[in-house]
Short mmCIF file of C-alpha atoms in Angstrom, two decimals:
data_model
loop_
_atom_site.label_atom_id
_atom_site.label_comp_id
_atom_site.label_asym_id
_atom_site.label_seq_id
_atom_site.Cartn_x
_atom_site.Cartn_y
_atom_site.Cartn_z
CA MET A 1 36.19 -156.73 -168.78
CA THR A 2 37.01 -156.18 -165.10
CA SER A 3 38.64 -152.81 -164.46
CA PRO A 4 42.18 -152.77 -162.99
CA ALA A 5 40.86 -151.13 -159.81
CA VAL A 6 38.26 -153.85 -159.29
CA ALA A 7 40.78 -156.59 -160.12
CA ALA A 8 43.19 -155.16 -157.56
CA GLN A 9 40.54 -155.48 -154.86
CA SER A 10 40.70 -159.26 -155.23
CA LEU A 11 44.39 -159.22 -154.30
CA THR A 12 44.40 -160.31 -150.65
CA PRO A 13 46.76 -162.28 -148.39
CA ALA A 14 44.22 -165.12 -148.47
CA ALA A 15 44.48 -165.23 -152.27
CA VAL A 16 48.27 -165.46 -152.01
CA GLN A 17 47.96 -168.27 -149.45
CA ALA A 18 45.59 -170.15 -151.79
CA ALA A 19 48.09 -169.72 -154.63
CA TYR A 20 50.87 -171.14 -152.46
CA ASP A 21 48.78 -174.17 -151.52
CA LEU A 22 48.19 -174.86 -155.23
CA ILE A 23 51.72 -174.41 -156.59
CA GLN A 24 53.76 -176.04 -153.82
CA PRO A 25 54.21 -179.35 -155.71
CA TYR A 26 55.66 -177.48 -158.68
CA VAL A 27 58.07 -174.87 -157.25
CA HIS A 28 61.08 -174.75 -154.93
CA ARG A 29 61.15 -173.23 -151.46
CA THR A 30 64.20 -171.12 -152.21
CA PRO A 31 66.85 -170.28 -149.58
CA LEU A 32 66.87 -167.13 -147.47
CA LEU A 33 70.54 -166.25 -146.99
CA THR A 34 72.39 -163.77 -144.82
CA CYS A 35 75.85 -162.29 -145.34
CA LYS A 36 77.69 -160.43 -142.59
CA THR A 37 80.02 -158.88 -145.15
CA LEU A 38 77.13 -157.31 -147.04
CA ASP A 39 75.55 -156.18 -143.75
CA THR A 40 78.81 -154.42 -142.86
CA ILE A 41 79.18 -152.79 -146.29
CA ALA A 42 75.56 -151.61 -146.32
CA SER A 43 75.89 -150.29 -142.76
CA THR A 44 79.04 -148.29 -143.55
CA PRO A 45 78.47 -144.63 -144.53
CA GLN A 46 79.33 -143.77 -148.12
CA THR A 47 82.19 -141.32 -148.55
CA ARG A 48 81.45 -137.73 -149.50
CA GLU A 49 83.53 -138.32 -152.63
CA ALA A 50 81.25 -141.19 -153.65
CA LEU A 51 78.28 -138.80 -153.57
CA VAL A 52 79.86 -136.28 -155.95
CA GLY A 53 77.90 -136.16 -159.19
CA THR A 54 74.84 -137.80 -157.61
CA PRO A 55 71.60 -136.17 -156.39
CA PHE A 56 73.06 -136.50 -152.88
CA GLU A 57 76.21 -134.45 -153.48
CA GLY A 58 77.03 -132.21 -150.51
CA GLN A 59 74.94 -134.20 -148.02
CA ILE A 60 76.37 -135.76 -144.89
CA PRO A 61 76.31 -139.51 -145.66
CA ALA A 62 73.66 -141.52 -143.84
CA GLN A 63 74.68 -144.03 -141.16
CA PRO A 64 72.06 -146.80 -141.39
CA ARG A 65 72.27 -150.22 -139.80
CA PHE A 66 71.16 -153.07 -142.06
CA HIS A 67 70.45 -156.72 -141.34
CA LEU A 68 69.88 -158.15 -144.82
CA PHE A 69 67.91 -161.31 -145.60
CA LEU A 70 68.40 -162.31 -149.22
CA LYS A 71 65.64 -164.37 -150.84
CA CYS A 72 67.32 -166.39 -153.57
CA GLU A 73 64.75 -166.74 -156.32
CA ASN A 74 67.73 -167.10 -158.65
CA LEU A 75 67.65 -170.70 -157.36
CA GLN A 76 63.97 -171.12 -158.25
CA ARG A 77 62.97 -173.43 -161.12
CA VAL A 78 63.99 -171.81 -164.44
CA GLY A 79 66.22 -169.53 -162.37
CA ALA A 80 63.60 -166.92 -161.47
CA PHE A 81 60.54 -166.17 -159.33
CA LYS A 82 58.47 -166.21 -162.52
CA ALA A 83 57.87 -169.95 -162.12
CA ARG A 84 55.50 -169.15 -159.26
CA GLY A 85 53.16 -166.95 -161.29
CA ALA A 86 53.30 -169.07 -164.42
CA PHE A 87 52.34 -172.29 -162.65
CA HIS A 88 49.60 -170.56 -160.68
CA ALA A 89 48.08 -168.86 -163.72
CA LEU A 90 48.14 -172.02 -165.83
CA LEU A 91 46.77 -174.25 -163.06
CA ARG A 92 43.86 -171.82 -162.53
CA LEU A 93 43.25 -171.68 -166.29
CA LEU A 94 43.07 -175.47 -166.44
CA GLU A 95 40.67 -175.51 -163.49
CA GLU A 96 38.38 -173.09 -165.29
CA ARG A 97 38.61 -174.25 -168.91
CA GLY A 98 40.16 -177.73 -168.87
CA ASP A 99 40.60 -179.41 -172.27
CA GLU A 100 40.00 -176.17 -174.14
CA VAL A 101 43.35 -174.90 -172.83
CA LYS A 102 45.16 -178.03 -173.99
CA GLN A 103 43.60 -177.74 -177.43
CA ARG A 104 44.26 -174.03 -177.97
CA GLY A 105 47.55 -173.67 -176.12
CA VAL A 106 48.88 -170.57 -174.36
CA ILE A 107 50.93 -167.59 -175.46
CA THR A 108 52.94 -164.87 -173.75
CA HIS A 109 55.72 -162.35 -174.37
CA SER A 110 58.85 -162.06 -172.25
CA SER A 111 62.54 -161.17 -172.39
CA GLY A 112 63.29 -164.54 -170.89
CA ASN A 113 62.28 -165.39 -167.34
CA HIS A 114 58.49 -165.52 -167.75
CA ALA A 115 59.14 -167.13 -171.14
CA GLN A 116 61.00 -170.03 -169.55
CA ALA A 117 58.54 -170.21 -166.67
CA LEU A 118 55.45 -170.54 -168.84
CA ALA A 119 57.26 -172.96 -171.15
CA LEU A 120 58.08 -175.16 -168.13
CA ALA A 121 54.57 -174.94 -166.70
CA ALA A 122 53.01 -175.73 -170.07
CA SER A 123 55.32 -178.68 -170.64
CA THR A 124 54.65 -180.03 -167.14
CA LEU A 125 50.87 -179.70 -167.50
CA GLY A 126 50.60 -180.88 -171.12
CA VAL A 127 49.71 -177.57 -172.81
CA PRO A 128 51.19 -176.22 -176.09
CA ALA A 129 53.03 -172.91 -175.63
CA TYR A 130 53.93 -170.04 -177.96
CA ILE A 131 56.47 -167.59 -176.57
CA VAL A 132 57.26 -164.18 -178.11
CA MET A 133 60.78 -163.05 -177.19
CA PRO A 134 62.87 -160.01 -178.17
CA ARG A 135 65.56 -160.84 -180.72
CA ILE A 136 68.15 -159.43 -178.31
CA SER A 137 67.21 -161.82 -175.47
CA ILE A 138 70.13 -163.59 -173.80
CA PRO A 139 70.82 -166.78 -175.81
CA SER A 140 70.64 -168.96 -172.70
CA LYS A 141 67.12 -167.69 -171.99
CA ILE A 142 66.04 -168.50 -175.55
CA ALA A 143 67.62 -171.95 -175.30
CA GLY A 144 66.00 -172.52 -171.91
CA THR A 145 62.57 -171.65 -173.30
CA ARG A 146 62.99 -173.96 -176.29
CA SER A 147 64.26 -176.78 -174.08
CA HIS A 148 60.78 -177.11 -172.59
CA GLY A 149 59.21 -177.62 -176.01
CA ALA A 150 57.75 -174.15 -176.51
CA LYS A 151 57.65 -172.53 -179.95
CA VAL A 152 59.67 -169.29 -179.82
CA ILE A 153 58.73 -166.36 -182.07
CA PHE A 154 61.00 -163.30 -182.14
CA SER A 155 60.01 -159.62 -181.88
CA GLY A 156 61.47 -156.18 -181.22
CA SER A 157 62.60 -155.30 -177.71
CA THR A 158 59.84 -152.93 -176.53
CA SER A 159 56.58 -154.09 -174.96
CA VAL A 160 54.60 -152.51 -177.82
CA GLU A 161 56.55 -154.56 -180.39
CA ARG A 162 56.16 -157.74 -178.36
CA GLU A 163 52.41 -157.28 -177.94
CA ALA A 164 51.94 -156.71 -181.68
CA VAL A 165 53.55 -160.06 -182.45
CA VAL A 166 51.45 -161.75 -179.75
CA ALA A 167 48.28 -160.42 -181.39
CA ASP A 168 49.41 -161.75 -184.77
CA ILE A 169 50.18 -165.24 -183.40
CA GLN A 170 46.90 -165.33 -181.47
CA ALA A 171 45.00 -164.57 -184.66
CA LYS A 172 46.65 -167.56 -186.31
CA THR A 173 46.57 -170.07 -183.43
CA ASN A 174 43.74 -168.98 -181.10
CA ALA A 175 46.16 -169.47 -178.18
CA ILE A 176 45.11 -168.08 -174.79
CA LEU A 177 47.18 -165.19 -173.44
CA VAL A 178 48.94 -165.67 -170.11
CA PRO A 179 50.29 -162.16 -169.40
CA PRO A 180 53.81 -161.83 -167.96
CA TYR A 181 52.76 -159.63 -165.03
CA ASP A 182 49.44 -157.81 -165.44
CA HIS A 183 47.05 -160.50 -164.17
CA VAL A 184 45.61 -161.34 -160.75
CA ASN A 185 46.70 -165.00 -160.88
CA ILE A 186 50.22 -164.04 -161.91
CA ILE A 187 50.43 -161.49 -159.09
CA CYS A 188 49.15 -163.93 -156.47
CA GLY A 189 51.67 -166.53 -157.62
CA GLN A 190 54.54 -164.06 -157.36
CA GLY A 191 53.28 -163.03 -153.92
CA THR A 192 54.11 -166.49 -152.60
CA THR A 193 57.74 -165.30 -152.57
CA ALA A 194 56.81 -163.02 -149.66
CA LEU A 195 54.91 -165.74 -147.82
CA GLU A 196 58.03 -167.91 -147.81
CA LEU A 197 60.35 -165.02 -147.02
CA GLU A 198 58.37 -164.04 -143.94
CA ALA A 199 58.22 -167.61 -142.64
CA GLN A 200 61.94 -168.17 -143.21
CA HIS A 201 62.83 -164.88 -141.52
CA ALA A 202 60.79 -165.96 -138.48
CA GLU A 203 62.73 -169.24 -138.39
CA GLN A 204 66.00 -167.30 -138.31
CA ALA A 205 65.10 -164.21 -136.28
CA GLY A 206 62.38 -165.46 -133.94
CA SER A 207 59.74 -162.94 -132.95
CA ARG A 208 61.56 -160.01 -134.62
CA ASP A 209 59.44 -158.83 -137.58
CA LEU A 210 60.82 -157.83 -140.95
CA ASP A 211 60.96 -154.05 -141.08
CA ALA A 212 60.97 -153.89 -144.86
CA VAL A 213 61.10 -155.86 -148.09
CA ILE A 214 62.43 -154.45 -151.35
CA THR A 215 62.01 -156.02 -154.79
CA PRO A 216 62.85 -155.11 -158.38
CA ILE A 217 60.05 -153.58 -160.47
CA GLY A 218 59.64 -154.23 -164.18
CA GLY A 219 56.02 -155.00 -164.96
CA GLY A 220 55.37 -154.99 -161.23
CA GLY A 221 54.02 -158.51 -160.70
CA LEU A 222 56.54 -159.41 -158.02
CA ASN A 223 56.32 -156.12 -156.15
CA SER A 224 52.52 -155.99 -156.16
CA GLY A 225 52.36 -159.64 -155.10
CA VAL A 226 54.75 -159.05 -152.21
CA ALA A 227 52.81 -155.92 -151.23
CA THR A 228 49.59 -157.95 -151.28
CA TRP A 229 50.98 -160.50 -148.83
CA PHE A 230 52.20 -157.81 -146.42
CA SER A 231 49.11 -155.59 -146.80
CA ASP A 232 47.76 -156.55 -143.36
CA LYS A 233 51.16 -156.53 -141.63
CA SER A 234 53.63 -153.95 -140.32
CA THR A 235 56.39 -154.80 -142.84
CA ARG A 236 57.01 -151.94 -145.28
CA VAL A 237 57.32 -152.74 -148.99
CA PHE A 238 59.53 -150.81 -151.43
CA GLY A 239 60.43 -151.12 -155.10
CA ALA A 240 63.62 -150.62 -157.08
CA GLU A 241 64.31 -149.80 -160.73
CA PRO A 242 67.18 -148.79 -163.03
CA THR A 243 67.40 -145.14 -164.10
CA PHE A 244 68.94 -145.85 -167.53
CA GLU A 245 66.98 -144.43 -170.50
CA GLY A 246 63.83 -143.98 -168.43
CA ALA A 247 63.62 -147.53 -167.06
CA ASP A 248 62.44 -145.98 -163.77
CA ASP A 249 58.93 -145.53 -165.18
CA CYS A 250 57.24 -146.53 -161.92
CA ARG A 251 59.18 -144.01 -159.84
CA ARG A 252 58.54 -141.27 -162.41
CA GLY A 253 54.88 -142.20 -162.61
CA LEU A 254 54.49 -141.97 -158.85
CA GLU A 255 56.09 -138.51 -158.87
CA ALA A 256 53.77 -137.36 -161.66
CA GLY A 257 50.69 -139.03 -160.20
CA LYS A 258 50.06 -140.95 -163.42
CA ARG A 259 51.21 -144.32 -164.77
CA VAL A 260 53.83 -144.16 -167.54
CA GLU A 261 52.41 -146.19 -170.42
CA SER A 262 55.51 -147.07 -172.43
CA VAL A 263 59.22 -147.58 -171.87
CA GLY A 264 62.06 -147.75 -174.38
CA THR A 265 65.27 -148.70 -172.59
CA LEU A 266 68.19 -151.05 -173.03
CA THR A 267 69.25 -151.12 -169.38
CA ILE A 268 71.52 -154.02 -168.43
CA ALA A 269 68.69 -155.08 -166.12
CA ASP A 270 66.91 -156.63 -169.11
CA GLY A 271 64.07 -158.09 -167.01
CA LEU A 272 63.02 -154.56 -166.02
CA ARG A 273 62.51 -153.01 -169.45
CA THR A 274 58.72 -153.07 -169.36
CA PRO A 275 56.22 -150.51 -168.03
CA VAL A 276 54.26 -151.30 -164.87
CA GLY A 277 51.01 -153.15 -165.63
CA LEU A 278 47.58 -151.65 -165.03
CA ILE A 279 46.56 -153.88 -162.12
CA ASN A 280 50.06 -153.71 -160.68
CA TRP A 281 49.93 -149.92 -160.80
CA GLU A 282 46.74 -149.95 -158.72
CA VAL A 283 48.67 -151.76 -155.97
CA ILE A 284 52.03 -150.01 -156.23
CA SER A 285 50.56 -146.51 -156.40
CA ASN A 286 48.69 -147.17 -153.14
CA LYS A 287 50.93 -145.75 -150.39
CA LYS A 288 49.33 -148.10 -147.88
CA ARG A 289 50.76 -151.05 -149.83
CA VAL A 290 54.03 -149.77 -151.32
CA GLU A 291 55.73 -146.94 -149.43
CA GLY A 292 58.19 -145.90 -152.10
CA VAL A 293 60.12 -146.74 -155.25
CA PHE A 294 63.80 -145.90 -155.73
CA ALA A 295 66.14 -146.05 -158.72
CA VAL A 296 69.82 -146.82 -159.27
CA THR A 297 72.35 -146.36 -162.07
CA GLU A 298 73.93 -148.96 -164.34
CA GLU A 299 77.26 -148.58 -162.54
CA GLN A 300 75.58 -149.11 -159.17
CA ILE A 301 73.87 -152.24 -160.49
CA LYS A 302 77.21 -153.58 -161.75
CA ALA A 303 78.99 -152.78 -158.48
CA THR A 304 76.26 -154.58 -156.52
CA MET A 305 76.31 -157.58 -158.84
CA ARG A 306 80.07 -157.82 -158.37
CA LEU A 307 79.64 -157.82 -154.58
CA VAL A 308 77.08 -160.62 -154.73
CA LEU A 309 79.21 -162.70 -157.08
CA GLU A 310 82.46 -162.21 -155.19
CA ARG A 311 81.35 -161.99 -151.56
CA MET A 312 78.28 -164.26 -151.48
CA LYS A 313 79.38 -166.63 -154.28
CA VAL A 314 75.83 -166.41 -155.63
CA VAL A 315 75.13 -166.08 -159.36
CA VAL A 316 72.53 -163.38 -160.09
CA GLU A 317 71.46 -161.43 -163.16
CA PRO A 318 71.58 -157.59 -163.17
CA SER A 319 67.81 -157.23 -162.65
CA ALA A 320 68.05 -159.22 -159.42
CA VAL A 321 70.28 -156.80 -157.54
CA VAL A 322 68.56 -153.44 -158.00
CA GLY A 323 66.91 -153.71 -154.57
CA LEU A 324 70.23 -154.40 -152.87
CA ALA A 325 71.76 -151.53 -154.86
CA VAL A 326 69.17 -149.19 -153.33
CA CYS A 327 70.24 -150.33 -149.85
CA LEU A 328 73.88 -149.66 -150.73
CA PHE A 329 73.65 -146.40 -152.67
CA ASP A 330 70.36 -144.50 -152.32
CA GLU A 331 70.85 -141.92 -149.58
CA ASP A 332 67.13 -141.21 -149.25
CA PHE A 333 66.45 -144.86 -148.46
CA ARG A 334 69.55 -145.18 -146.29
CA ARG A 335 68.59 -142.03 -144.34
CA ARG A 336 65.16 -143.48 -143.65
CA VAL A 337 66.71 -146.68 -142.28
CA GLU A 338 69.04 -144.57 -140.11
CA GLN A 339 66.24 -142.41 -138.74
CA GLU A 340 63.60 -145.09 -138.19
CA GLY A 341 65.87 -148.01 -137.36
CA GLY A 342 68.14 -146.31 -134.85
CA LYS A 343 70.84 -148.42 -133.21
CA GLU A 344 69.01 -151.70 -133.85
CA GLY A 345 68.60 -150.93 -137.54
CA TRP A 346 66.22 -152.60 -139.95
CA HIS A 347 65.76 -156.21 -140.91
CA VAL A 348 65.37 -155.89 -144.68
CA GLY A 349 64.28 -158.69 -146.99
CA VAL A 350 65.82 -158.31 -150.45
CA VAL A 351 64.47 -160.44 -153.28
CA PHE A 352 67.07 -161.69 -155.76
CA SER A 353 64.58 -162.11 -158.58
CA GLY A 354 66.64 -164.27 -160.94
CA GLY A 355 69.96 -165.69 -162.01
CA ASN A 356 69.59 -166.16 -165.74
CA THR A 357 72.85 -164.88 -167.10
CA THR A 358 75.88 -166.40 -168.80
CA VAL A 359 79.64 -166.38 -168.38
CA GLU A 360 79.85 -164.37 -171.60
CA ALA A 361 77.32 -161.78 -170.39
CA ILE A 362 79.13 -161.39 -167.07
CA ALA A 363 82.48 -161.05 -168.86
CA LYS A 364 81.01 -158.37 -171.14
CA LEU A 365 79.71 -156.42 -168.15
CA PHE A 366 83.02 -156.47 -166.28
CA GLY A 367 85.53 -156.80 -169.11
#
């Protein structure tokens, strides 16, 4: 078996470009939106009162200048960026193993977005699919997965519980595992988000480069894919996580110098409840590829989600807005933008990773 370090060496911008060329017929080129209202809010210093009770209490609030470019993967097929990686991984698998894949089928585990993505890819390409989902998954995500003809099997909510059920189903069906994030082909597929983002920013901003891109981190497929695309460019890449019940495993791992192997959290950002994958860790822990990971609270996630819903009129799930929440609330990140961006500020690409929520779930969050 190839080691994670060796696998990570195959992650190059050229590999992301090849993935994009392959999946283009199957995925959307999602919009890159701007919002002057959000730029203004993000560029306004927080009040000293707002910093009370936070790690930044007593500090003089930062005065950054943001120009935000919001990549709407919530408008991707199945409502999330995961369609990119799922189609790429399955297309490569069919290239390599052909009819064997269609005979054995594929299996994965996911709280919902990769579940729906692989179910769609499998249905489109004529492959049976078995999807292990936590019992507490949002009903619309379960229904979406089933709507593509996949067989759904339920499990507990942690990654360890999910993986145990996957092993049991594999023993019975001989289905081929398509991991949700810890695989080179998945990572390259997710990296196509960055390829599009950069091209769309150039269309809107001309020769001005993106200063930074920030994405959510759960298993790390999206962040490591984005970092792969920008690895030979000047654009900085950052990650964002929830703090709730230790969901910020990547940030904590970076501080400790060692990957956190398991996570047990029920953060409202349900797509970010998994530990960072082994290959993904090799990329994200490399300071030359990802310059930092920040974390935000449940209340900050909700406040940011409200802003996006009410000011942008864009439907997003909680996981999607953690990167924007960092721009709004994390004084360390905001101070860096102030110091390095000066009067011109930073052009920051923010990936809205998905929009798979329901009216009931939104009402419960804000009721």
